[in-house]
Every structure is written in structure tokens, then in C-alpha cells.
CSV table of C-alpha atoms and ligand atoms in Angstrom, one decimal:
chain,number,residue,atom,x,y,z
A,18,UNK,CA,-11.2,24.8,0.1
A,19,UNK,CA,-10.3,26.1,-3.4
A,20,UNK,CA,-7.2,25.4,-5.5
A,21,UNK,CA,-6.1,26.0,-9.1
A,22,UNK,CA,-5.7,23.1,-11.6
A,23,UNK,CA,-3.0,22.6,-14.2
A,24,UNK,CA,-2.7,19.8,-16.7
A,25,UNK,CA,1.0,18.9,-17.1
A,26,UNK,CA,2.0,17.8,-20.6
A,27,UNK,CA,5.5,16.6,-19.7
A,28,UNK,CA,7.2,15.2,-16.6
A,29,UNK,CA,9.5,18.3,-16.5
A,30,UNK,CA,6.5,20.6,-16.5
A,31,UNK,CA,5.0,18.7,-13.6
A,32,UNK,CA,8.2,18.5,-11.6
A,33,UNK,CA,8.9,22.3,-12.1
A,34,UNK,CA,5.5,23.1,-10.8
A,35,UNK,CA,5.4,20.8,-7.8
A,36,UNK,CA,8.7,22.1,-6.6
A,37,UNK,CA,6.8,25.2,-5.4
A,38,UNK,CA,5.3,25.1,-1.9
A,39,UNK,CA,1.6,24.3,-1.8
A,40,UNK,CA,1.6,22.5,-5.2
A,41,UNK,CA,0.7,18.8,-5.3
A,42,UNK,CA,0.5,16.3,-8.1
A,43,UNK,CA,-2.9,14.7,-8.7
A,44,UNK,CA,-4.0,11.7,-10.8
A,45,UNK,CA,-7.5,10.4,-10.1
A,46,UNK,CA,-8.1,12.8,-7.2
A,47,UNK,CA,-10.0,10.1,-5.4
A,48,UNK,CA,-7.9,10.7,-2.2
A,49,UNK,CA,-6.6,14.2,-2.8
A,50,UNK,CA,-10.1,15.7,-3.0
A,51,UNK,CA,-11.5,14.1,0.2
A,52,UNK,CA,-8.2,15.1,2.0
A,53,UNK,CA,-8.7,18.7,1.0
A,54,UNK,CA,-12.3,18.6,2.3
A,55,UNK,CA,-11.2,17.0,5.5
A,56,UNK,CA,-8.5,19.6,6.1
A,57,UNK,CA,-5.7,17.1,5.7
A,58,UNK,CA,-4.2,18.7,2.5
A,59,UNK,CA,-4.4,22.3,1.5
A,60,UNK,CA,-2.9,22.8,-1.9
A,61,UNK,CA,-3.0,26.1,-3.8
A,62,UNK,CA,-2.4,24.3,-7.1
A,63,UNK,CA,-2.8,20.7,-8.2
A,64,UNK,CA,-0.9,19.4,-11.2
A,65,UNK,CA,-2.6,16.7,-13.2
A,66,UNK,CA,0.0,14.1,-14.3
A,67,UNK,CA,-2.3,11.7,-16.2
A,68,UNK,CA,-1.6,13.1,-19.7
A,69,UNK,CA,2.2,12.5,-19.4
A,70,UNK,CA,2.7,9.4,-21.6
A,71,UNK,CA,5.8,8.1,-19.8
A,72,UNK,CA,3.8,8.1,-16.5
A,73,UNK,CA,1.1,5.9,-18.1
A,74,UNK,CA,3.4,3.4,-19.8
A,75,UNK,CA,3.8,-0.2,-18.6
A,76,UNK,CA,6.9,-1.7,-20.3
A,77,UNK,CA,9.1,-4.8,-20.0
A,78,UNK,CA,12.5,-4.4,-18.4
A,79,UNK,CA,15.2,-7.1,-18.1
A,80,UNK,CA,12.8,-9.9,-17.1
A,81,UNK,CA,10.7,-7.5,-15.0
A,82,UNK,CA,8.3,-4.6,-15.6
A,83,UNK,CA,8.3,-0.9,-15.2
A,84,UNK,CA,4.9,0.5,-14.4
A,85,UNK,CA,4.3,4.3,-14.8
A,86,UNK,CA,2.9,5.8,-11.7
A,87,UNK,CA,-0.1,7.3,-13.4
A,88,UNK,CA,-1.3,4.0,-14.8
A,89,UNK,CA,-4.7,3.2,-13.3
A,90,UNK,CA,-5.4,0.4,-10.9
A,91,UNK,CA,-7.8,-1.0,-13.5
A,92,UNK,CA,-5.1,-1.0,-16.2
A,93,UNK,CA,-2.8,-3.0,-13.8
A,94,UNK,CA,-5.6,-5.5,-13.0
A,95,UNK,CA,-6.2,-6.1,-16.7
A,96,UNK,CA,-2.6,-6.0,-18.0
A,97,UNK,CA,-1.6,-9.2,-19.8
A,98,UNK,CA,2.0,-9.4,-18.5
A,99,UNK,CA,1.0,-8.5,-15.0
A,100,UNK,CA,-1.7,-11.1,-15.0
A,101,UNK,CA,0.6,-13.8,-16.4
A,102,UNK,CA,3.8,-13.1,-14.5
A,103,UNK,CA,2.8,-11.1,-11.4
A,104,UNK,CA,-0.7,-12.3,-10.8
A,105,UNK,CA,-0.6,-11.4,-7.1
A,106,UNK,CA,-0.4,-7.7,-8.1
A,107,UNK,CA,-3.2,-8.1,-10.7
A,108,UNK,CA,-5.5,-9.7,-8.1
A,109,UNK,CA,-4.7,-7.1,-5.4
A,110,UNK,CA,-5.5,-4.3,-7.9
A,111,UNK,CA,-8.7,-6.1,-8.9
A,112,UNK,CA,-9.8,-6.1,-5.3
A,113,UNK,CA,-9.4,-2.3,-4.8
A,114,UNK,CA,-12.7,-0.5,-4.0
A,115,UNK,CA,-15.1,-0.3,-6.9
A,116,UNK,CA,-14.8,-0.3,-10.8
A,117,UNK,CA,-15.1,3.5,-10.7
A,118,UNK,CA,-12.3,3.9,-8.2
A,119,UNK,CA,-10.1,1.4,-10.1
A,120,UNK,CA,-10.6,3.3,-13.3
A,121,UNK,CA,-9.9,6.7,-11.7
A,122,UNK,CA,-7.2,5.8,-9.1
A,123,UNK,CA,-3.6,5.6,-10.2
A,124,UNK,CA,-0.9,3.4,-8.8
A,125,UNK,CA,1.2,6.4,-7.5
A,126,UNK,CA,-1.9,7.9,-5.8
A,127,UNK,CA,-2.8,4.6,-4.3
A,128,UNK,CA,0.6,4.3,-2.7
A,129,UNK,CA,0.6,7.9,-1.4
A,130,UNK,CA,-3.1,7.9,-0.2
A,131,UNK,CA,-3.5,8.9,3.4
A,132,UNK,CA,-4.8,6.5,6.1
A,133,UNK,CA,-8.6,6.2,6.4
A,134,UNK,CA,-8.7,6.1,10.2
A,135,UNK,CA,-12.0,7.8,11.2
A,136,UNK,CA,-10.4,9.9,14.0
A,137,UNK,CA,-7.7,11.2,11.6
A,138,UNK,CA,-10.1,11.9,8.8
A,139,UNK,CA,-12.6,13.7,11.1
A,140,UNK,CA,-10.0,16.0,12.7
A,141,UNK,CA,-9.7,14.4,16.1
A,142,UNK,CA,-6.4,15.6,17.7
A,143,UNK,CA,-4.5,12.4,17.3
A,144,UNK,CA,-0.9,11.7,16.4
A,145,UNK,CA,-1.7,12.2,12.7
A,146,UNK,CA,-3.1,15.6,13.5
A,147,UNK,CA,-0.1,16.6,15.5
A,148,UNK,CA,-1.5,15.4,18.8
A,149,UNK,CA,0.1,13.2,21.4
A,150,UNK,CA,-2.1,10.1,21.5
A,151,UNK,CA,-4.0,7.7,19.4
A,152,UNK,CA,-7.7,8.1,19.9
A,153,UNK,CA,-8.4,4.6,18.7
A,154,UNK,CA,-6.7,3.0,21.7
A,155,UNK,CA,-9.5,4.0,24.0
A,156,UNK,CA,-12.1,4.5,21.3
A,157,UNK,CA,-13.7,2.5,18.5
A,158,UNK,CA,-10.9,0.5,17.0
A,159,UNK,CA,-12.3,-2.7,15.4
A,160,UNK,CA,-10.7,-1.8,12.0
A,161,UNK,CA,-7.4,-0.5,13.5
A,162,UNK,CA,-4.0,-2.2,13.7
A,163,UNK,CA,-2.6,-4.9,15.9
A,164,UNK,CA,1.0,-4.2,15.1
A,165,UNK,CA,2.0,-2.0,18.0
A,166,UNK,CA,4.8,0.6,17.8
A,167,UNK,CA,3.7,3.0,20.5
A,168,UNK,CA,2.1,5.5,18.1
A,169,UNK,CA,-0.8,5.6,15.7
A,170,UNK,CA,-3.0,2.5,15.2
A,171,UNK,CA,-4.3,3.4,11.8
A,172,UNK,CA,-3.8,0.7,9.1
A,173,UNK,CA,-2.3,1.3,5.7
A,174,UNK,CA,-5.2,1.2,3.2
A,175,UNK,CA,-3.3,0.2,0.0
A,176,UNK,CA,-3.9,-3.3,-1.4
A,177,UNK,CA,-1.4,-3.0,-4.3
A,178,UNK,CA,1.3,-2.0,-1.7
A,179,UNK,CA,0.9,-5.3,0.0
A,180,UNK,CA,1.4,-7.2,-3.3
A,181,UNK,CA,4.4,-5.0,-4.2
A,182,UNK,CA,6.0,-5.7,-0.9
A,183,UNK,CA,5.8,-9.5,-1.6
A,184,UNK,CA,7.3,-8.8,-5.1
A,185,UNK,CA,10.2,-6.8,-3.8
A,186,UNK,CA,9.2,-3.8,-5.9
A,187,UNK,CA,11.2,-0.7,-6.1
A,188,UNK,CA,9.9,2.8,-6.4
A,189,UNK,CA,11.4,5.4,-8.8
A,190,UNK,CA,11.2,8.9,-7.4
A,191,UNK,CA,12.3,12.1,-9.2
A,192,UNK,CA,12.5,15.7,-8.1
A,193,UNK,CA,12.7,19.0,-10.0
A,194,UNK,CA,16.5,19.3,-9.8
A,195,UNK,CA,16.7,16.0,-11.7
A,196,UNK,CA,17.7,13.9,-8.8
A,197,UNK,CA,16.4,10.4,-9.1
A,198,UNK,CA,16.3,7.9,-6.3
A,199,UNK,CA,15.1,4.3,-6.2
A,200,UNK,CA,13.8,2.9,-2.9
A,201,UNK,CA,12.4,-0.5,-1.9
A,202,UNK,CA,8.7,-0.3,-1.4
A,203,UNK,CA,9.3,-1.2,2.3
A,204,UNK,CA,11.6,1.9,2.6
A,205,UNK,CA,8.8,4.1,1.1
A,206,UNK,CA,6.8,3.3,4.3
A,207,UNK,CA,9.7,3.0,6.7
A,208,UNK,CA,9.4,5.8,9.2
A,209,UNK,CA,5.6,5.9,9.3
A,210,UNK,CA,5.8,5.1,13.0
A,211,UNK,CA,8.6,7.6,13.6
A,212,UNK,CA,6.6,10.4,11.9
A,213,UNK,CA,2.9,9.7,12.1
A,214,UNK,CA,2.2,12.9,10.2
A,215,UNK,CA,3.1,11.2,6.9
A,216,UNK,CA,3.1,7.6,5.7
A,217,UNK,CA,4.9,7.6,2.4
A,218,UNK,CA,8.5,8.9,2.9
A,219,UNK,CA,8.4,11.5,0.1
A,220,UNK,CA,9.9,15.0,0.4
A,221,UNK,CA,7.9,18.0,-0.9
A,222,UNK,CA,8.5,18.3,-4.6
A,223,UNK,CA,9.1,14.6,-5.2
A,224,UNK,CA,7.1,12.7,-7.7
A,225,UNK,CA,6.8,8.9,-7.9
A,226,UNK,CA,7.3,8.3,-11.7
A,227,UNK,CA,7.3,4.5,-11.7
A,228,UNK,CA,7.3,1.2,-9.8
A,229,UNK,CA,9.7,-1.5,-10.9
A,230,UNK,CA,8.9,-5.2,-10.6
A,231,UNK,CA,12.2,-7.2,-10.6
A,232,UNK,CA,12.5,-10.4,-12.6
A,233,UNK,CA,13.1,-12.4,-9.4
A,234,UNK,CA,9.4,-11.9,-8.5
A,235,UNK,CA,8.0,-13.2,-11.8
A,236,UNK,CA,5.9,-16.4,-12.0
A,237,UNK,CA,6.4,-19.2,-9.4
A,238,UNK,CA,3.4,-19.7,-7.1
A,239,UNK,CA,1.6,-16.5,-6.1
A,240,UNK,CA,-1.4,-16.1,-3.9
A,241,UNK,CA,-3.6,-13.1,-2.9
A,242,UNK,CA,-6.5,-13.0,-0.4
A,243,UNK,CA,-8.3,-10.0,1.0
A,244,UNK,CA,-10.9,-10.3,3.7
A,245,UNK,CA,-13.5,-7.5,3.9
A,246,UNK,CA,-16.5,-6.8,6.0
A,247,UNK,CA,-18.6,-6.2,2.9
A,248,UNK,CA,-18.4,-8.4,-0.2
A,249,UNK,CA,-17.0,-5.4,-2.2
A,250,UNK,CA,-16.1,-1.7,-2.0
A,251,UNK,CA,-14.2,-2.1,1.2
A,252,UNK,CA,-10.8,-1.8,2.6
A,253,UNK,CA,-9.1,-5.0,3.9
A,254,UNK,CA,-9.7,-6.2,7.4
A,255,UNK,CA,-6.8,-8.4,6.7
A,256,UNK,CA,-5.0,-9.3,3.4
A,257,UNK,CA,-2.1,-11.4,2.3
A,258,UNK,CA,0.2,-11.6,-0.7
A,259,UNK,CA,2.4,-14.6,-0.8
A,260,UNK,CA,5.0,-15.7,-3.5
A,261,UNK,CA,7.1,-18.8,-3.8
A,262,UNK,CA,9.6,-17.7,-6.4
A,263,UNK,CA,11.1,-19.9,-9.1
A,264,UNK,CA,14.3,-20.0,-7.1
A,265,UNK,CA,12.4,-21.5,-4.2
A,266,UNK,CA,12.6,-18.5,-1.9
A,267,UNK,CA,9.4,-17.1,-0.3
A,268,UNK,CA,8.1,-13.6,0.3
A,269,UNK,CA,4.9,-12.9,2.3
A,270,UNK,CA,3.3,-9.6,3.2
A,271,UNK,CA,0.1,-8.7,4.9
A,272,UNK,CA,-2.3,-5.7,5.0
A,273,UNK,CA,-4.8,-4.4,7.5
A,274,UNK,CA,-2.5,-5.0,10.4
A,275,UNK,CA,-0.3,-2.0,10.8
A,276,UNK,CA,0.7,1.5,9.8
A,277,UNK,CA,2.5,0.1,6.8
A,278,UNK,CA,2.1,-3.1,4.8
A,279,UNK,CA,3.6,-5.8,7.1
A,280,UNK,CA,6.3,-8.2,5.9
A,281,UNK,CA,6.0,-11.6,7.5
A,282,UNK,CA,9.3,-12.2,9.5
A,283,UNK,CA,12.0,-13.7,7.3
A,284,UNK,CA,12.5,-16.7,9.6
A,285,UNK,CA,8.9,-17.7,8.8
A,286,UNK,CA,9.5,-17.2,5.1
A,287,UNK,CA,12.6,-19.3,5.3
A,288,UNK,CA,10.8,-22.2,7.0
A,289,UNK,CA,8.1,-22.1,4.4
A,290,UNK,CA,10.7,-22.1,1.7
A,291,UNK,CA,12.3,-25.2,3.3
A,292,UNK,CA,9.1,-27.1,2.5
A,293,UNK,CA,7.8,-30.4,4.0
A,294,UNK,CA,5.3,-28.6,6.2
A,295,UNK,CA,2.3,-30.6,7.6
A,296,UNK,CA,-0.7,-28.8,9.0
A,297,UNK,CA,0.6,-28.8,12.6
A,298,UNK,CA,3.8,-27.2,11.6
A,299,UNK,CA,2.0,-24.5,9.5
A,300,UNK,CA,-0.2,-23.8,12.6
A,301,UNK,CA,2.9,-23.4,14.7
A,302,UNK,CA,4.4,-21.1,12.1
A,303,UNK,CA,1.4,-18.8,11.8
A,304,UNK,CA,1.2,-18.6,15.6
A,305,UNK,CA,4.9,-17.6,15.7
A,306,UNK,CA,4.4,-15.0,13.0
A,307,UNK,CA,1.8,-13.3,15.1
A,308,UNK,CA,3.6,-13.7,18.4
A,309,UNK,CA,4.5,-10.0,18.8
A,310,UNK,CA,1.2,-8.6,17.7
A,311,UNK,CA,-0.6,-6.5,20.4
A,312,UNK,CA,-4.3,-6.4,19.6
A,313,UNK,CA,-6.5,-3.8,21.3
A,314,UNK,CA,-9.5,-4.9,23.3
A,315,UNK,CA,-11.8,-4.8,20.3
A,316,UNK,CA,-9.7,-6.2,17.5
A,317,UNK,CA,-8.2,-9.5,18.6
A,318,UNK,CA,-10.3,-11.0,15.8
A,319,UNK,CA,-7.6,-9.6,13.4
A,320,UNK,CA,-5.0,-11.8,15.0
A,321,UNK,CA,-7.2,-14.9,14.6
A,322,UNK,CA,-8.2,-13.9,11.1
A,323,UNK,CA,-4.7,-13.0,10.1
A,324,UNK,CA,-3.4,-16.4,11.2
A,325,UNK,CA,-6.1,-18.1,9.2
A,326,UNK,CA,-5.4,-16.1,6.1
A,327,UNK,CA,-1.6,-16.6,6.4
A,328,UNK,CA,-2.2,-20.4,6.9
A,329,UNK,CA,-4.2,-20.6,3.6
A,330,UNK,CA,-1.5,-18.6,1.8
A,331,UNK,CA,1.3,-20.9,3.0
A,332,UNK,CA,-0.8,-23.9,1.9
A,333,UNK,CA,-1.5,-22.4,-1.5
A,334,UNK,CA,2.1,-21.6,-2.3
A,335,UNK,CA,3.3,-24.9,-0.9
A,336,UNK,CA,1.0,-27.0,-3.0
A,337,UNK,CA,2.8,-28.7,-5.9
B,11,FAD,C1,-14.7,4.5,-1.0
B,11,FAD,C2,-13.3,4.1,-1.2
B,11,FAD,C3,-12.8,2.8,-1.2
B,11,FAD,C4,-11.5,2.5,-1.4
B,11,FAD,N1,-11.1,1.2,-1.3
B,11,FAD,C5,-9.8,0.9,-1.5
B,11,FAD,C6,-9.4,-0.5,-1.4
B,11,FAD,O1,-10.2,-1.4,-1.2
B,11,FAD,N2,-8.1,-0.7,-1.6
B,11,FAD,C7,-7.2,0.3,-1.9
B,11,FAD,O2,-6.0,0.0,-2.1
B,11,FAD,N3,-7.5,1.5,-2.0
B,11,FAD,C8,-8.9,1.9,-1.8
B,11,FAD,N4,-9.3,3.1,-1.9
B,11,FAD,C9,-8.3,4.2,-2.1
B,11,FAD,C10,-8.1,4.4,-3.6
B,11,FAD,O3,-7.6,3.3,-4.3
B,11,FAD,C11,-7.2,5.6,-3.8
B,11,FAD,O4,-7.9,6.8,-3.4
B,11,FAD,C12,-6.6,5.8,-5.1
B,11,FAD,O5,-5.9,4.7,-5.6
B,11,FAD,C13,-5.7,7.0,-5.2
B,11,FAD,O6,-5.3,7.2,-6.5
B,11,FAD,P1,-5.5,8.6,-7.2
B,11,FAD,O7,-4.8,8.5,-8.5
B,11,FAD,O8,-7.0,9.0,-7.2
B,11,FAD,O9,-4.8,9.5,-6.1
B,11,FAD,P2,-4.9,11.1,-5.9
B,11,FAD,O10,-6.2,11.4,-5.1
B,11,FAD,O11,-4.8,11.8,-7.2
B,11,FAD,O12,-3.6,11.4,-5.1
B,11,FAD,C14,-3.5,10.9,-3.8
B,11,FAD,C15,-2.3,11.5,-3.1
B,11,FAD,O13,-1.1,11.0,-3.8
B,11,FAD,C16,-0.4,12.1,-4.3
B,11,FAD,N5,0.1,11.6,-5.6
B,11,FAD,C17,-0.6,11.2,-6.6
B,11,FAD,N6,0.2,10.7,-7.6
B,11,FAD,C18,1.5,10.9,-7.1
B,11,FAD,C19,2.7,10.5,-7.6
B,11,FAD,N7,2.9,10.0,-8.8
B,11,FAD,N8,3.8,10.8,-6.9
B,11,FAD,C20,3.7,11.4,-5.7
B,11,FAD,N9,2.5,11.7,-5.1
B,11,FAD,C21,1.4,11.4,-5.8
B,11,FAD,C22,-1.4,13.3,-4.4
B,11,FAD,O14,-0.7,14.5,-4.3
B,11,FAD,C23,-2.2,13.0,-3.2
B,11,FAD,O15,-1.6,13.5,-2.0
B,11,FAD,C24,-10.6,3.5,-1.7
B,11,FAD,C25,-11.0,4.8,-1.7
B,11,FAD,C26,-12.3,5.2,-1.5
B,11,FAD,C27,-12.7,6.6,-1.6
């Protein structure tokens, strides 16, 4: 697979070029390049967006933060304001892959990366390759999802997306005609089950320019945990991002369970926010949270592990 390469100097330059069919934005290339080798993407031209200053900028907004989409995962993990006020995101970023990946990979690319299901990546004719079944259901599926929606059982690979869901982040998306839209991070992935051919709900020619962290998610109690099979350089078997905000409300999201980062049901969040939970009531809550999960024959451990991880998160954000 060969393609041409252009370094964009401005956002307008990038947007003008990616408006054409077959042209894709690229930042670190850590997912785009493997996807071209695996026959998942076939760009004729890639447009490097890393030299556009506005896309690298991380700046304060009214009590929140605006993070340029080409900022690297390492920059987010080390950023003073993110570490101080949105630590769950800094920790999630710090747990991504390896130092080399964190230094190359961008936030935007991380959110748009394709699933790492081995059937999909190796060209098996599954839902994600236009087929009519999920090969994981009858095959090897120990790393696949336990959230069942009747289609693909791949799990979303992004750690930052899980933290962003717990922070109620919004994504700023621009297209060449100047149209700007802001969507909740949940909406970015809403539809992954309806259309397994794509995970992030972006139209051709659209560029994520920034992610906004609202003030409501700053500070309070925040907790991140990621369980991996290896000690490092691995995707999450299960992860959790949990926040008790300064107004007392609670947001909890989990990774490694489904096609998209999974938001814990709001009735559970509300019970956690009410407080006064002893160990038995937390056990009952986490069991309720996982009630609708449908593990496959070889990944029920994710249900058990997920309940344990969620229990620790509830205890952590409930501690005085
Ligand atoms: C071995 C390995 C281990 C990994 N482990 C983890 C892990 O533990 N946790 C985790 O979260 N991730 C993990 N990853 C994924 C890695 O973090 C992503 O590959 C990386 O973040 C993607 O960023 P990038 O800038 O390199 O994206 P690119 O490869 O440049 O782009 C990826 C896709 O996004 C599109 N794109 C890029 N920027 C934008 C934008 N601004 N707007 C719209 N579309 C855009 C591109 O066109 C392409 O389709 C791992 C990857 C590997 C290879």
C-alpha cells in the first residue's frame, strides 16, 4: 500500500485536503499505518496535522480545558493542569501502551483508532469487514466484550476515551465548509453497534480539532484503574474511570467491556452519590451494574473482574 504525504501548516489547509475522497488526517500514524497494512484503510494521501499550532495547544477555558486533538498522549499525561484538576485523564493517558506510543500517538488519533480484534485486523469476514457474523462468538474471545448488542464483540481500545466519558468531555469537530459541531464523547461512539464498519461517528472530511473538559468535571475525587494481562504495553482487560464531582454527583465509565466505552447505569451512579454505602451494599450495586452483561463462554472472568474493579472505584471515590 502506498500513499502520498503532506504536512499541513494550517487547519484550513488540512481541512481543504481531507475534504477529498481518499485523503485522511494523520498524527502519530501508530494506528493509521498498521490499518493500511491490514487492508482496513486505503488512503491515497495522508495529511499530517501535527505542525498546526492550534491543534497542539492545551488551554484553559471557563473553569475547564480545551485540548488540541494533535496533542500527544504523553503531553496530556504530564500536563500540570490535567494532573491537578483532571487526574483521571492524566492517569488513563499514562497507562496507554508504551512511552514510544504515548510520545507519538495523539489524542484525536487515539479516539479514532480502530478496534484491535484479531479477526477484524486479520481480514476475517466479520461484521467489521462487511460480513454477517462475529467470528469471536464461536472462536477465541477471551479479550472480547461482554456487553451484548447482537453485533460485533470487539472492545474499544482507547483508555483516554473511558476517562473522557467519566469527565463528560465534548468533542469539537470541523469540516472543510467551516461547519463546526460539538458532540458528547458518548455520542462520538453512539452508533458503533448500528454500524460496525465504523466506531467513531465521523463523516468523511471531518477533523476532530479539540476535546473540551467542562469545569463541572474538575477536581473532586477521581480514580483510574486499568487491569492488563501484562504489566505494561497492553490494552485493558477491564478499566474504570470514576469521579465524584465537587457538587456530589458521580460519573463512572468502564473500558474493555464493549464496542464503545461503557457508562455505568445512572441509577448506580446516583446510589453511589447518595453515600452511606457499606461493603454489602457496594457488592449489591456492582452486581446490579453488571446484570445485563452477556459474557461468552470464555470471558466470564471479565464480569467478575469488572465487578471487582468497579467496587474498588466506588470505595475510592466514596472515601472521605
Ligand atoms: C502495541 C500497541 C499498544 C497500544 N496500547 C494502547 C493502550 O494501552 N491504550 C490505548 O488507549 N491505546 C493503545 N494503543 C493505541 C495507540 O494509543 C493509538 O494507536 C494512538 O493513540 C493513535 O494516535 P495516532 O496519533 O498515532 O493516530 P494515527 O495513527 O495518526 O490516526 C489514527 C486514525 O485516526 C484518524 N485521525 C487522526 N487524527 C485525527 C483527528 N484529529 N480527527 C479525525 N481523525 C483523526 C486517522 O485518519 C486514522 O484513521 C496501542 C497501539 C499499539 C500499536
